[in-house]
Amino acid sequence: MSSFIEVRNLEVQYERGKKNIFEKTNSFNAVDNVNFDIQKGKIFGLVGESGSGKSTLGKALLAAKEYHRGSIHYHFQEGMINPNHLPKNLLKLFRSKVQLIFQDPYNSLSPRMTVRDIIAEPLESLGITSSKKETDDRVIEIAQKCQLNINHLNRFPHSFSGGQRQRISIARSLVAKPEFIVADESVAALDVSIQAGILQLLKNIQQEMGLTIMFISHDLSVVANFCDDVAVMYLGKIVELAPTKKLFTDPKHPYTKALFQSIPSIHPDTQTTLQTLEGEIPSIYQKPQGCVFQTRCPIVSSRCKVDQPSMKKHNKHQTACFYST
Ligand code: ADP
Ligand code: MG
């Protein structure tokens, strides 16, 4: 059986821009030779420090950012779609099947639109419903699923709490019945006590609708109980990818191990040897030669400074390190 989404050798560039007239315009890879599959109905977690390329990868998957090398393929029932350079007729179909849950529930909802209009917007812009009644019915159905009070749909976002605003944002993302969702730091702006409720809601809806989700978070403890598989990104590369349980019980890449050691709540026995990574994350404009992690790695060798380790697979567990055990 083929995967729902296949990403192969993906590279996504930005222009760095010129600092002065003598400098050539530099482009750099924010996503660098990335490979993974996402199975239908699964939650795929993407973790890594700020700047590692998570949002850029999510945008490439949603056709919100062009990629310049490699491929992304979606296997929809209607056929295979590649989000780069989609013709207009397919772009509309694609837009109805994939959605983003906004990152920040405080700033992403238009203050001048009612909640009803915010949730209805994808239905109207994609021309999915043909009457106001049909739109209203769909809005009410999804608002109820997201545990919003349907008597408050004519209010404006400012009268809602952060958690409720995130439910509005989720309802908006789901109203067109997409098959795939990118949730980019969707609970990061919320209090821990509210996060759990939003995650539970997402999981319930995901199971009910058979949704496939890419769940992006800088926080490993949030992905622990939520994702089926987790990929760890560092400087634009995936350095480890495994089913969540395997990653949490047997992390192999030195970077993943260091990330775990910075969250004692997950590995209480490591509390006494709690370490943080040494050194700064290198500039994305000047990635080190060889392994991207070598400048901070506790087990670096001379080989790591010359050769780039590729992802090696062992029992569904992939890691890009010469010495991972
Ligand atoms: P993350 O989501 O993991 O924090 P991003 O994907 O946002 O990382 O960013 C990856 C890298 O690309 C960062 O170095 C960031 O500064 C850079 N970047 C992001 N967006 C742009 C842009 N529009 N133009 C130029 N560089 C960008
Ligand atoms: Mg981001």
Short mmCIF file of C-alpha atoms and ligand atoms in Angstrom, two decimals:
data_model
loop_
_atom_site.label_atom_id
_atom_site.label_comp_id
_atom_site.label_asym_id
_atom_site.label_seq_id
_atom_site.Cartn_x
_atom_site.Cartn_y
_atom_site.Cartn_z
CA MET A 1 0.00 0.00 0.00
CA SER A 2 1.41 3.41 -0.89
CA SER A 3 1.55 6.23 1.61
CA PHE A 4 -0.94 9.11 1.57
CA ILE A 5 1.85 11.71 1.36
CA GLU A 6 5.33 11.02 -0.01
CA VAL A 7 8.10 13.59 0.35
CA ARG A 8 11.34 12.90 -1.50
CA ASN A 9 14.65 14.79 -1.45
CA LEU A 10 12.78 18.00 -0.72
CA GLU A 11 14.64 21.30 -0.74
CA VAL A 12 12.97 24.62 -0.04
CA GLN A 13 14.92 27.83 -0.50
CA TYR A 14 14.64 31.43 0.58
CA GLU A 15 16.56 34.38 -0.73
CA ARG A 16 18.79 35.83 1.92
CA GLY A 17 18.85 39.18 0.16
CA LYS A 18 21.80 41.48 -0.45
CA LYS A 19 23.40 43.33 2.40
CA ASN A 20 25.25 45.65 -0.01
CA ILE A 21 25.66 46.08 -3.76
CA PHE A 22 28.84 43.97 -3.90
CA GLU A 23 27.19 40.92 -2.44
CA LYS A 24 25.52 38.40 -4.70
CA THR A 25 21.99 37.47 -3.71
CA ASN A 26 22.34 34.31 -1.68
CA SER A 27 19.74 31.66 -1.42
CA PHE A 28 19.81 29.08 1.32
CA ASN A 29 18.00 25.82 1.99
CA ALA A 30 15.57 26.21 4.90
CA VAL A 31 14.50 22.61 4.19
CA ASP A 32 17.39 20.47 3.06
CA ASN A 33 17.03 17.07 1.38
CA VAL A 34 14.11 15.85 3.47
CA ASN A 35 12.42 12.46 3.01
CA PHE A 36 9.39 11.02 4.77
CA ASP A 37 6.00 9.41 4.28
CA ILE A 38 2.73 10.12 6.07
CA GLN A 39 0.13 7.36 6.24
CA LYS A 40 -3.57 8.11 5.88
CA GLY A 41 -5.32 8.85 9.19
CA LYS A 42 -2.09 9.27 11.15
CA ILE A 43 -0.64 12.18 13.13
CA PHE A 44 2.89 13.00 12.06
CA GLY A 45 4.84 15.12 14.55
CA LEU A 46 7.59 17.53 13.56
CA VAL A 47 9.82 18.87 16.34
CA GLY A 48 12.97 20.97 16.49
CA GLU A 49 14.27 24.28 17.77
CA SER A 50 13.06 27.57 16.36
CA GLY A 51 14.52 28.18 12.88
CA SER A 52 14.98 24.49 12.04
CA GLY A 53 12.60 24.71 9.06
CA LYS A 54 9.38 23.22 10.47
CA SER A 55 7.01 25.95 9.30
CA THR A 56 8.69 26.12 5.89
CA LEU A 57 8.19 22.38 5.44
CA GLY A 58 4.52 22.74 6.47
CA LYS A 59 4.06 25.57 3.97
CA ALA A 60 5.60 23.53 1.15
CA LEU A 61 3.15 20.72 1.91
CA LEU A 62 0.23 23.17 1.71
CA ALA A 63 1.44 24.76 -1.55
CA ALA A 64 1.95 28.01 0.36
CA LYS A 65 5.68 28.00 -0.50
CA GLU A 66 7.23 26.67 -3.68
CA TYR A 67 9.99 24.14 -3.41
CA HIS A 68 12.85 24.09 -5.85
CA ARG A 69 14.03 20.49 -5.73
CA GLY A 70 12.62 17.06 -4.90
CA SER A 71 8.95 16.14 -4.80
CA ILE A 72 5.78 16.02 -2.74
CA HIS A 73 3.01 13.65 -3.80
CA TYR A 74 -0.46 13.33 -2.32
CA HIS A 75 -2.41 10.18 -3.13
CA PHE A 76 -6.01 11.38 -3.13
CA GLN A 77 -8.90 9.20 -4.24
CA GLU A 78 -9.22 11.44 -7.29
CA GLY A 79 -5.60 10.76 -8.22
CA MET A 80 -2.12 11.91 -7.41
CA ILE A 81 -1.44 15.62 -6.79
CA ASN A 82 1.90 17.40 -6.58
CA PRO A 83 1.43 20.82 -4.93
CA ASN A 84 4.17 22.64 -6.89
CA HIS A 85 2.85 24.49 -9.96
CA LEU A 86 -0.70 23.23 -9.69
CA PRO A 87 -2.97 24.16 -12.60
CA LYS A 88 -5.95 26.33 -11.55
CA ASN A 89 -8.58 23.59 -11.70
CA LEU A 90 -6.49 21.29 -9.48
CA LEU A 91 -5.46 24.11 -7.15
CA LYS A 92 -9.07 24.60 -6.08
CA LEU A 93 -9.52 20.87 -5.44
CA PHE A 94 -6.22 20.82 -3.52
CA ARG A 95 -7.21 23.85 -1.41
CA SER A 96 -10.41 22.10 -0.36
CA LYS A 97 -8.45 19.04 0.79
CA VAL A 98 -5.66 20.61 2.83
CA GLN A 99 -5.81 23.28 5.54
CA LEU A 100 -3.68 25.07 8.09
CA ILE A 101 -4.68 25.58 11.70
CA PHE A 102 -3.38 29.02 12.56
CA GLN A 103 -0.56 29.34 15.01
CA ASP A 104 -1.75 32.23 17.12
CA PRO A 105 -5.42 32.35 18.09
CA TYR A 106 -5.04 35.94 19.33
CA ASN A 107 -3.89 37.55 16.10
CA SER A 108 -5.10 35.23 13.35
CA LEU A 109 -8.84 35.85 13.59
CA SER A 110 -10.12 38.97 11.87
CA PRO A 111 -11.50 41.26 14.61
CA ARG A 112 -14.17 42.71 12.31
CA MET A 113 -15.73 39.42 11.24
CA THR A 114 -18.27 37.49 13.26
CA VAL A 115 -17.34 33.98 14.31
CA ARG A 116 -19.95 32.63 11.87
CA ASP A 117 -18.30 34.49 8.97
CA ILE A 118 -14.79 33.45 10.02
CA ILE A 119 -15.77 29.78 10.08
CA ALA A 120 -17.77 30.07 6.84
CA GLU A 121 -14.95 31.77 4.91
CA PRO A 122 -13.36 28.62 3.36
CA LEU A 123 -16.77 27.36 2.21
CA GLU A 124 -17.45 30.66 0.48
CA SER A 125 -14.01 31.24 -1.02
CA LEU A 126 -13.86 27.69 -2.39
CA GLY A 127 -17.49 27.80 -3.59
CA ILE A 128 -18.28 24.59 -1.74
CA THR A 129 -21.80 25.46 -0.61
CA SER A 130 -24.52 26.79 -2.88
CA SER A 131 -26.85 28.59 -0.46
CA LYS A 132 -26.65 30.57 2.76
CA LYS A 133 -28.72 27.88 4.47
CA GLU A 134 -26.27 25.16 3.44
CA THR A 135 -23.34 27.30 4.66
CA ASP A 136 -25.08 27.99 7.99
CA ASP A 137 -25.83 24.30 8.48
CA ARG A 138 -22.20 23.37 7.84
CA VAL A 139 -20.95 26.11 10.20
CA ILE A 140 -23.29 24.98 12.98
CA GLU A 141 -22.32 21.33 12.51
CA ILE A 142 -18.60 22.00 12.78
CA ALA A 143 -19.01 24.58 15.59
CA GLN A 144 -20.81 21.93 17.65
CA LYS A 145 -18.08 19.38 16.94
CA CYS A 146 -15.56 21.93 18.21
CA GLN A 147 -17.63 22.50 21.36
CA LEU A 148 -18.46 26.12 20.57
CA ASN A 149 -21.69 27.64 21.80
CA ILE A 150 -23.76 28.06 18.62
CA ASN A 151 -25.72 30.91 20.22
CA HIS A 152 -22.49 32.94 20.21
CA LEU A 153 -21.70 32.62 16.49
CA ASN A 154 -22.73 36.22 15.78
CA ARG A 155 -20.22 37.59 18.26
CA PHE A 156 -16.79 38.93 17.39
CA PRO A 157 -13.56 37.11 18.33
CA HIS A 158 -12.51 39.61 21.02
CA SER A 159 -15.24 38.33 23.33
CA PHE A 160 -13.74 34.82 23.39
CA SER A 161 -10.91 33.36 25.49
CA GLY A 162 -7.70 31.99 23.94
CA GLY A 163 -8.90 28.39 24.12
CA GLN A 164 -12.23 29.28 22.53
CA ARG A 165 -10.49 31.25 19.80
CA GLN A 166 -8.38 28.21 19.01
CA ARG A 167 -11.61 26.18 18.73
CA ILE A 168 -12.90 28.79 16.25
CA SER A 169 -9.66 28.49 14.30
CA ILE A 170 -9.96 24.69 14.27
CA ALA A 171 -13.60 24.89 13.16
CA ARG A 172 -12.59 27.18 10.31
CA SER A 173 -9.88 24.73 9.22
CA LEU A 174 -12.25 21.76 9.27
CA VAL A 175 -15.43 23.24 7.82
CA ALA A 176 -14.54 22.30 4.22
CA LYS A 177 -13.90 18.70 5.35
CA PRO A 178 -10.22 18.56 4.44
CA GLU A 179 -8.25 15.32 4.37
CA PHE A 180 -4.97 16.79 5.62
CA ILE A 181 -4.19 19.47 8.18
CA VAL A 182 -0.99 21.18 9.20
CA ALA A 183 -1.23 22.31 12.83
CA ASP A 184 1.74 24.66 13.28
CA GLU A 185 2.45 25.37 16.97
CA SER A 186 -1.32 25.33 17.43
CA VAL A 187 -1.26 25.13 21.20
CA ALA A 188 1.99 26.98 21.89
CA ALA A 189 0.26 30.28 22.72
CA LEU A 190 -2.14 28.67 25.20
CA ASP A 191 -1.86 27.93 28.93
CA VAL A 192 -0.85 24.35 29.68
CA SER A 193 -4.24 23.65 31.28
CA ILE A 194 -6.02 24.75 28.09
CA GLN A 195 -3.58 22.96 25.76
CA ALA A 196 -4.71 19.53 26.95
CA GLY A 197 -8.36 20.25 26.11
CA ILE A 198 -7.50 21.49 22.62
CA LEU A 199 -5.29 18.46 21.93
CA GLN A 200 -8.06 16.11 23.08
CA LEU A 201 -10.56 17.90 20.85
CA LEU A 202 -8.23 17.64 17.86
CA LYS A 203 -7.64 13.96 18.49
CA ASN A 204 -11.37 13.20 18.79
CA ILE A 205 -12.15 15.05 15.57
CA GLN A 206 -9.16 13.49 13.82
CA GLN A 207 -10.43 10.01 14.63
CA GLU A 208 -14.02 10.80 13.74
CA MET A 209 -13.14 12.39 10.39
CA GLY A 210 -10.22 10.08 9.54
CA LEU A 211 -8.00 13.16 9.23
CA THR A 212 -4.29 13.06 8.56
CA ILE A 213 -2.34 15.70 10.51
CA MET A 214 1.15 17.17 10.48
CA PHE A 215 1.59 18.46 14.02
CA ILE A 216 4.42 20.95 14.37
CA SER A 217 5.79 21.79 17.81
CA HIS A 218 9.04 22.98 19.34
CA ASP A 219 7.99 21.08 22.48
CA LEU A 220 8.68 17.33 22.62
CA SER A 221 6.47 16.84 25.66
CA VAL A 222 3.43 17.99 23.66
CA VAL A 223 3.96 15.48 20.83
CA ALA A 224 4.52 12.57 23.25
CA ASN A 225 0.91 11.53 23.69
CA PHE A 226 -0.45 12.97 20.50
CA CYS A 227 1.53 11.79 17.47
CA ASP A 228 1.90 8.39 15.82
CA ASP A 229 5.30 9.19 14.34
CA VAL A 230 7.79 11.94 15.12
CA ALA A 231 10.47 13.54 12.96
CA VAL A 232 13.20 15.64 14.60
CA MET A 233 14.54 18.54 12.54
CA TYR A 234 17.84 20.33 12.93
CA LEU A 235 19.06 23.11 10.59
CA GLY A 236 16.68 22.11 7.79
CA LYS A 237 17.33 18.38 7.99
CA ILE A 238 15.42 15.52 9.54
CA VAL A 239 17.97 13.80 11.79
CA GLU A 240 15.69 11.17 13.32
CA LEU A 241 12.30 9.71 12.45
CA ALA A 242 10.47 6.94 14.29
CA PRO A 243 7.15 5.81 15.70
CA THR A 244 6.60 8.02 18.78
CA LYS A 245 7.01 5.21 21.30
CA LYS A 246 10.31 4.09 19.77
CA LEU A 247 11.61 7.65 19.68
CA PHE A 248 10.70 8.25 23.30
CA THR A 249 11.97 4.94 24.69
CA ASP A 250 15.06 4.62 22.53
CA PRO A 251 16.22 7.93 21.03
CA LYS A 252 19.24 7.34 18.81
CA HIS A 253 20.51 10.65 17.45
CA PRO A 254 22.67 12.70 19.87
CA TYR A 255 20.49 15.74 19.12
CA THR A 256 17.29 13.91 20.03
CA LYS A 257 18.94 12.60 23.20
CA ALA A 258 19.93 16.14 24.14
CA LEU A 259 16.38 17.36 23.53
CA PHE A 260 15.06 14.68 25.86
CA GLN A 261 17.57 15.57 28.53
CA SER A 262 16.22 19.09 28.54
CA ILE A 263 12.74 17.84 29.55
CA PRO A 264 13.13 15.98 32.87
CA SER A 265 9.37 15.39 33.17
CA ILE A 266 9.60 12.79 30.43
CA HIS A 267 12.74 11.01 31.57
CA PRO A 268 12.73 11.54 35.35
CA ASP A 269 15.76 9.28 35.83
CA THR A 270 17.92 11.64 33.78
CA GLN A 271 17.26 14.55 36.11
CA THR A 272 20.58 14.20 37.89
CA THR A 273 22.52 14.27 34.62
CA LEU A 274 20.42 16.99 33.05
CA GLN A 275 22.40 18.60 30.27
CA THR A 276 21.70 21.30 27.83
CA LEU A 277 23.29 21.47 24.43
CA GLU A 278 26.57 23.23 24.30
CA GLY A 279 27.06 26.12 21.96
CA GLU A 280 24.76 28.06 19.72
CA ILE A 281 22.83 26.64 16.81
CA PRO A 282 24.97 27.55 13.74
CA SER A 283 23.71 30.09 11.23
CA ILE A 284 21.53 28.56 8.56
CA TYR A 285 23.55 30.63 6.04
CA GLN A 286 26.75 28.88 7.03
CA LYS A 287 25.84 25.29 7.76
CA PRO A 288 28.81 23.23 8.86
CA GLN A 289 30.32 20.85 6.34
CA GLY A 290 29.73 17.18 7.05
CA CYS A 291 27.11 16.49 9.73
CA VAL A 292 24.95 19.54 10.53
CA PHE A 293 25.04 18.70 14.25
CA GLN A 294 28.84 18.30 14.57
CA THR A 295 29.48 21.71 16.18
CA ARG A 296 27.40 20.76 19.25
CA CYS A 297 27.66 16.99 19.27
CA PRO A 298 29.12 15.25 22.33
CA ILE A 299 30.34 12.25 20.26
CA VAL A 300 31.69 14.11 17.21
CA SER A 301 34.60 12.48 15.35
CA SER A 302 36.83 13.62 12.49
CA ARG A 303 34.62 11.78 10.01
CA CYS A 304 31.57 13.88 11.03
CA LYS A 305 33.44 17.03 9.99
CA VAL A 306 33.86 15.76 6.44
CA ASP A 307 31.07 13.32 5.56
CA GLN A 308 27.36 13.95 5.78
CA PRO A 309 25.51 11.01 7.37
CA SER A 310 22.41 9.96 5.45
CA MET A 311 19.30 8.54 7.09
CA LYS A 312 19.69 4.83 7.90
CA LYS A 313 16.67 2.69 8.65
CA HIS A 314 16.43 -0.01 11.29
CA ASN A 315 12.98 -1.39 12.19
CA LYS A 316 11.00 1.72 11.18
CA HIS A 317 13.52 3.81 13.11
CA GLN A 318 15.61 6.15 10.96
CA THR A 319 18.52 8.23 12.08
CA ALA A 320 21.25 10.26 10.42
CA CYS A 321 24.31 9.63 12.56
CA PHE A 322 27.42 7.48 11.94
CA TYR A 323 27.55 6.48 15.58
CA SER A 324 23.94 6.24 16.73
CA THR A 325 23.26 3.13 18.77
P1 ADP B 1 10.76 27.00 12.34
O1 ADP B 1 9.32 26.95 11.96
O2 ADP B 1 11.35 25.66 12.63
O3 ADP B 1 11.04 27.97 13.45
P2 ADP B 1 11.09 28.33 9.77
O4 ADP B 1 10.66 27.36 8.75
O5 ADP B 1 10.15 29.42 10.14
O6 ADP B 1 11.59 27.54 11.07
O7 ADP B 1 12.44 29.03 9.29
C1 ADP B 1 13.55 28.30 8.78
C2 ADP B 1 14.63 29.29 8.39
O8 ADP B 1 14.19 30.06 7.27
C3 ADP B 1 14.97 30.31 9.47
O9 ADP B 1 16.38 30.55 9.41
C4 ADP B 1 14.20 31.54 9.07
O10 ADP B 1 14.85 32.71 9.51
C5 ADP B 1 14.20 31.45 7.56
N1 ADP B 1 13.00 32.04 6.94
C6 ADP B 1 11.71 31.76 7.25
N2 ADP B 1 10.86 32.46 6.46
C7 ADP B 1 11.65 33.21 5.64
C8 ADP B 1 11.37 34.16 4.59
N3 ADP B 1 10.13 34.45 4.23
N4 ADP B 1 12.43 34.72 3.96
C9 ADP B 1 13.70 34.42 4.30
N5 ADP B 1 14.02 33.54 5.28
C10 ADP B 1 13.02 32.95 5.95
MG MG B 2 7.66 27.88 12.90
#
